[in-house]
XYZ file of C-alpha atoms in Angstrom:
309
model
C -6.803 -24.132 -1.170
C -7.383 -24.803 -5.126
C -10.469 -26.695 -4.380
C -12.397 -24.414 -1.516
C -11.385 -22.054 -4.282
C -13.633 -23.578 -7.022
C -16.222 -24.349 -4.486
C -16.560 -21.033 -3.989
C -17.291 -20.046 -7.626
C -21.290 -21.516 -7.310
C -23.045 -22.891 -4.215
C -22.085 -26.695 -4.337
C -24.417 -28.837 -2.846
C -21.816 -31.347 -1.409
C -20.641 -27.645 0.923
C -24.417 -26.942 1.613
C -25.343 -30.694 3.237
C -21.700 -30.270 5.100
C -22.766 -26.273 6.626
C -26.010 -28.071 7.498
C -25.033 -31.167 8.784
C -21.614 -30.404 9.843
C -20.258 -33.039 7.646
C -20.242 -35.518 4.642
C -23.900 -36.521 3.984
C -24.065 -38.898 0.598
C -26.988 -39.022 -0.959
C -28.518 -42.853 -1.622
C -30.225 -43.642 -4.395
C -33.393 -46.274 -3.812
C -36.027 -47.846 -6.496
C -39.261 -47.480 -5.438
C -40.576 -49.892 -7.999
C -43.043 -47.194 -9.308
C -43.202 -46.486 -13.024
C -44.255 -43.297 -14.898
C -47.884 -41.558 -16.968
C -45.249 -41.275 -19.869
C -44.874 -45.267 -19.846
C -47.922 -46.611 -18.468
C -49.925 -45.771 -21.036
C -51.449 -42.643 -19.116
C -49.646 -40.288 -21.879
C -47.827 -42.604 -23.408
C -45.992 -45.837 -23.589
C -42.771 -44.165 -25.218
C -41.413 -42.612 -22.444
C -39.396 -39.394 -23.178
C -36.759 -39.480 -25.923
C -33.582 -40.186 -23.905
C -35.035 -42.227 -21.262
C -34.601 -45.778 -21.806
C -37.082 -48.603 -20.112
C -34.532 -48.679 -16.797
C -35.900 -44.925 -16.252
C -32.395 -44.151 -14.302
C -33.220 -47.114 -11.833
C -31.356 -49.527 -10.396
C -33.194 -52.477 -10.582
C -32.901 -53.531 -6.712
C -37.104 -53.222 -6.777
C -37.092 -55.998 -9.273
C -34.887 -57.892 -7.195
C -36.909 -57.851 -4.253
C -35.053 -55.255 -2.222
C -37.059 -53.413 0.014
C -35.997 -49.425 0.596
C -34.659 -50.607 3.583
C -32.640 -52.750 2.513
C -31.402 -51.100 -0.637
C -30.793 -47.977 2.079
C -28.764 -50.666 4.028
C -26.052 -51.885 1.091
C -26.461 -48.159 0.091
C -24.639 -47.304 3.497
C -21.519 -50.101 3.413
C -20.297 -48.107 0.144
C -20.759 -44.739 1.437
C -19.633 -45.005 4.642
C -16.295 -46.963 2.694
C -15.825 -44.937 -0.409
C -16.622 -40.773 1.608
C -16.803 -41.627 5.790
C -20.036 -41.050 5.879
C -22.261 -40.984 8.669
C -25.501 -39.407 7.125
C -27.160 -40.018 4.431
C -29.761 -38.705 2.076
C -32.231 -41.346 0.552
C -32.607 -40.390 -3.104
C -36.055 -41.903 -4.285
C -34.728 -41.309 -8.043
C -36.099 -44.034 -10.796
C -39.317 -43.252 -12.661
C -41.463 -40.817 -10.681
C -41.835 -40.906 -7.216
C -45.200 -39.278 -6.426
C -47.061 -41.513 -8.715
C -48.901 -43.708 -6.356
C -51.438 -43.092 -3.911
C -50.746 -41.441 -1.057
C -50.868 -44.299 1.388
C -48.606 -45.936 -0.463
C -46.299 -42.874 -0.989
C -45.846 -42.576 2.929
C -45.585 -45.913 3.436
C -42.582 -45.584 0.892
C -40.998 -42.411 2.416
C -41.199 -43.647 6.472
C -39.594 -46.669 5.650
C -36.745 -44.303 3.938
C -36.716 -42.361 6.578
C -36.894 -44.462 9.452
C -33.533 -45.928 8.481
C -30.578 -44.948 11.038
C -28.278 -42.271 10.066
C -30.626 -40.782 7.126
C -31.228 -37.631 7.390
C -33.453 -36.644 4.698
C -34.761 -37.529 1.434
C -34.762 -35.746 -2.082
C -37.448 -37.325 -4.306
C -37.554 -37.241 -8.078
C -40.715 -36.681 -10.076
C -42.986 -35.459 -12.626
C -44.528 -31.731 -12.462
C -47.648 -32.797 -13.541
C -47.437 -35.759 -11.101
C -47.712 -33.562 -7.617
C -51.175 -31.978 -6.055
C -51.591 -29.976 -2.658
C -52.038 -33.496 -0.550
C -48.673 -34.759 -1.761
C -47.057 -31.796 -1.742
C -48.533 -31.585 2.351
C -47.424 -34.907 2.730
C -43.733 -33.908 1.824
C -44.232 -30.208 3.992
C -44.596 -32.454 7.229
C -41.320 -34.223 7.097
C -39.141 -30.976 7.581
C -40.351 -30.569 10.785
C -37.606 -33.260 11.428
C -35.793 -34.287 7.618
C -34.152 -32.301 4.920
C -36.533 -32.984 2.259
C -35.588 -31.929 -1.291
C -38.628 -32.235 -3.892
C -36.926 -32.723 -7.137
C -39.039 -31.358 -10.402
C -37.948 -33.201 -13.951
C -38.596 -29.996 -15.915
C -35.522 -30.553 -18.796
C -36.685 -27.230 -20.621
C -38.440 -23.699 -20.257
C -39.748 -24.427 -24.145
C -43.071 -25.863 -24.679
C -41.991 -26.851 -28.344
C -38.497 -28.727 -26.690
C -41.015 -30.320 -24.156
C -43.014 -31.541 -27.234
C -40.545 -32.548 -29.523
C -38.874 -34.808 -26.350
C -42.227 -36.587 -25.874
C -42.191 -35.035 -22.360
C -45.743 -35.150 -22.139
C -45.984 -31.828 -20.017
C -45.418 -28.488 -20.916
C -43.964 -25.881 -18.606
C -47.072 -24.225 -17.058
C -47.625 -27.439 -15.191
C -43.715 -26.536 -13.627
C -45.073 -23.152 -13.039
C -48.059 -24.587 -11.316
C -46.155 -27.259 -9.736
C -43.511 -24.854 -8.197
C -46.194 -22.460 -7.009
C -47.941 -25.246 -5.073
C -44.653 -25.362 -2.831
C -43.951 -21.906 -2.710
C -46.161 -21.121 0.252
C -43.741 -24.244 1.930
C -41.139 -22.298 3.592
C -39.124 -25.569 4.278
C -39.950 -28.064 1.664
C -37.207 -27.284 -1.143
C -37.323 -27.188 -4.845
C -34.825 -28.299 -7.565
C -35.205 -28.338 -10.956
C -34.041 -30.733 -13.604
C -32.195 -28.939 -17.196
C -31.239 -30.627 -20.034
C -28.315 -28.726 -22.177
C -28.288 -29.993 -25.870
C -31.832 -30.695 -26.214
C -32.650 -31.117 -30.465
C -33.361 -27.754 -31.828
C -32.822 -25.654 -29.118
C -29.987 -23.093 -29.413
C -27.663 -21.522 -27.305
C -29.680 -18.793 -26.324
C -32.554 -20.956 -25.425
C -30.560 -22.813 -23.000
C -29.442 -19.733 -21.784
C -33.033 -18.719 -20.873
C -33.709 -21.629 -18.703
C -31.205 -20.032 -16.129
C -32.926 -16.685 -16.002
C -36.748 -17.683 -15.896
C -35.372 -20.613 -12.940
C -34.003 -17.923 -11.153
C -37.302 -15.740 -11.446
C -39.002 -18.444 -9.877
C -37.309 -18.821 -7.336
C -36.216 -22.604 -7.558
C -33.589 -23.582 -4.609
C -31.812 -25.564 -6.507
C -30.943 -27.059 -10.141
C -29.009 -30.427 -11.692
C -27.963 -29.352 -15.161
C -27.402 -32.709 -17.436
C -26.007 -33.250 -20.519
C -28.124 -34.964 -23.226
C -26.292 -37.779 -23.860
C -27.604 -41.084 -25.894
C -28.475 -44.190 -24.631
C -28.834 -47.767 -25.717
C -32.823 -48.504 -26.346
C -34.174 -44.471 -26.376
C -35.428 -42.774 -29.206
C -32.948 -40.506 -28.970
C -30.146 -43.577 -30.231
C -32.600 -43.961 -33.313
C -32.073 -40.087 -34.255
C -28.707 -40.546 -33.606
C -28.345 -43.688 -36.084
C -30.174 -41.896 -38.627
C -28.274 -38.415 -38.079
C -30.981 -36.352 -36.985
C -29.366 -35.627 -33.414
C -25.563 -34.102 -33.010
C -25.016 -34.458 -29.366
C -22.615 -30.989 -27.990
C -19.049 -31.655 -27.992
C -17.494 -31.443 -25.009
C -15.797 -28.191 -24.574
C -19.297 -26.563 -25.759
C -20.977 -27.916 -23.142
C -18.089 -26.612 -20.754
C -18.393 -23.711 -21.708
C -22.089 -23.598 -22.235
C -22.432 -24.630 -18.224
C -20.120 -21.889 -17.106
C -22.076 -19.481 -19.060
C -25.359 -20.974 -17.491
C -24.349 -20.718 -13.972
C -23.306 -17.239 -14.468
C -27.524 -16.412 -14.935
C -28.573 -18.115 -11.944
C -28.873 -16.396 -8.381
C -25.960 -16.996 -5.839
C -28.695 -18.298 -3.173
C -29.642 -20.881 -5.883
C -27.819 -24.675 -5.112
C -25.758 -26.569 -7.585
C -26.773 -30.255 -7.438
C -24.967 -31.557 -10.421
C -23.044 -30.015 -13.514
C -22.948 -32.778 -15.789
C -24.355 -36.019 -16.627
C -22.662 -39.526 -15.825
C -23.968 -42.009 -18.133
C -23.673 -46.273 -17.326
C -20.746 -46.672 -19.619
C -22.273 -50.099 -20.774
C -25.776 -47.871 -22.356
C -24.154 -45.129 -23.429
C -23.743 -44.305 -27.379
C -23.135 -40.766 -27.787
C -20.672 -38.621 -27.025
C -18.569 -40.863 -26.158
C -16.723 -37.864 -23.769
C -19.939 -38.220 -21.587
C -18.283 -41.108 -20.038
C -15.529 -38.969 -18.933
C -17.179 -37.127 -15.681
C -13.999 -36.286 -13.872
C -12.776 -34.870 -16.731
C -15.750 -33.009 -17.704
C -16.024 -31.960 -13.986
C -12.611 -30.426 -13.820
C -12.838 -28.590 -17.266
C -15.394 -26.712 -15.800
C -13.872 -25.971 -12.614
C -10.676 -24.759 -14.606
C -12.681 -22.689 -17.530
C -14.706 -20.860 -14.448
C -11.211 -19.937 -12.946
C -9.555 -18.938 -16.136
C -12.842 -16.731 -17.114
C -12.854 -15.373 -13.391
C -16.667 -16.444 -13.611
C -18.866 -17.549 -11.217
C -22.448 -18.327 -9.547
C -24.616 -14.937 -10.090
C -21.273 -13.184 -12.440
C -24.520 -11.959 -14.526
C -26.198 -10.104 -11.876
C -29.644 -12.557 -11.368
């Protein structure tokens, strides 16, 4: 009863893939072997400040896994670990539109042609999406969940500068508004809480201009520091004070509080490789983390929408 309690306080994604599917669906994370404008040299070779040369990947590209395959060894944990019998394929390293769009659908058949998956969600870039990929993506609901999944990490232009994001947040605006006419093609957006500079009230915004446009869903991450980033440089030489933990508790209860009920809770926290991570140290502590939040939201009597959005 405790837990359908919590799930109750915001719309958890793992509830909305079981009302759709009618049971566990676990999402499967693939490497594309595609690479990014922020590291190619396009806009730069630095990458963003956190983001280390990995870009979240897992490597299996490298190794000369095909998505196939990586969907494959994907499945033997899932269906060991959760039951599963569906499965999402998560295209998540780097950015996932960047390619031509032969190549792109070559990519995203293969994914989808697997047995059991049900869908995709694809990670990428909002200034990395036009009207034919965004078509492209459109025609696979006819049959696939398909979650397009927008790296946005702040409303502020000056954040977005300041993390060498190499966007700013009219092309999210723009990028959003090219899928809005999309009735089944759905949108989440990526937010970073304890961003340098940016205050309390500015992560507060991101909730309330999200849930103005209309976004179906959002992953809120903690900045945390990793091995190789420029971030672990500031950190070294003091310029960066990542959030301790029970600020960023109670900084996410206060953020899902802004957002509209409709609106679907991918992810809470972050959950760093324990062998990169530098800083805070706590970050490595999901669970923990995890539960704080569920018990903070119970003790506040707070929930999804509490604000009125």
């Amino acid at each position: 009863m405790a837990n359908a309690e919590r799930i109750k306080r915001y719309a958890d994604y793992n509830a909305y893939l079981r009302n759709l599917f009618g049971e566990r669906v676990q999402k499967i994370s693939v490497d594309a072997g595609l690479t990014c404008p922020n590291r190619d040299g396009t806009l730069s070779r630095a990458g963003c400040i956190y983001c280390n040369a990995k870009g979240s990947g897992t490597g299996a590209f490298a190794k000369g896994l095909s998505i196939a395959q990586q969907i494959e060894a994907g499945k033997i944990g899932a269906m060991k670990k959760y039951k599963a019998r569906k499965f999402l394929a998560y295209f998540q390293s780097f950015t996932n539109t960047y390619a031509p769009l032969e190549h792109l659908k070559a990519l995203y058949d293969e994914a989808l042609s697997c047995e059991g998956v049900v869908g995709m969600a694809v990670g990428t870039r909002p200034d990395c999406v036009d009207q034919a990929k965004i078509d492209l993506l459109d025609a696979y609901t006819k049959d696939y969940l398909i979650w397009l999944e927008y790296g946005l990490q702040s409303v502020h232009d000056a954040t977005l500068a300041l993390i060498n994001r190499g966007h700013d947040f009219k092309a999210f605006k723009a990028a959003v508004d090219l899928v809005a006419p999309k009735k089944k093609l759905n949108v989440c957006a990526h937010i970073i809480l304890g961003l340098p500079g940016e205050t309390r009230a500015m992560m507060l915004e991101n909730a309330g201009i999200l849930g103005d446009l209309g976004v179906d869903g959002v992953k809120i991450h903690l900045l945390y520091v990793v091995r190789g980033t420029a971030l672990a440089k500031m950190y070294g030489q003091g310029r960066y004070t990542p959030l301790e933990q029970q600020a960023y508790v109670d900084l996410v209860c206060d953020f899902l509080e802004r957002l509209p009920k409709s609106m679907i809770i991918q992810r809470i926290t972050g959950d760093p490789h324990a062998d990169e991570l530098v800083a805070p140290l706590w970050a490595a502590r999901y669970r923990e983390t995890f539960n704080m939040i569920q018990h903070t939201l119970e003790a506040r009597d707070s929930y999804q929408g509490k604000c009125g959005t």
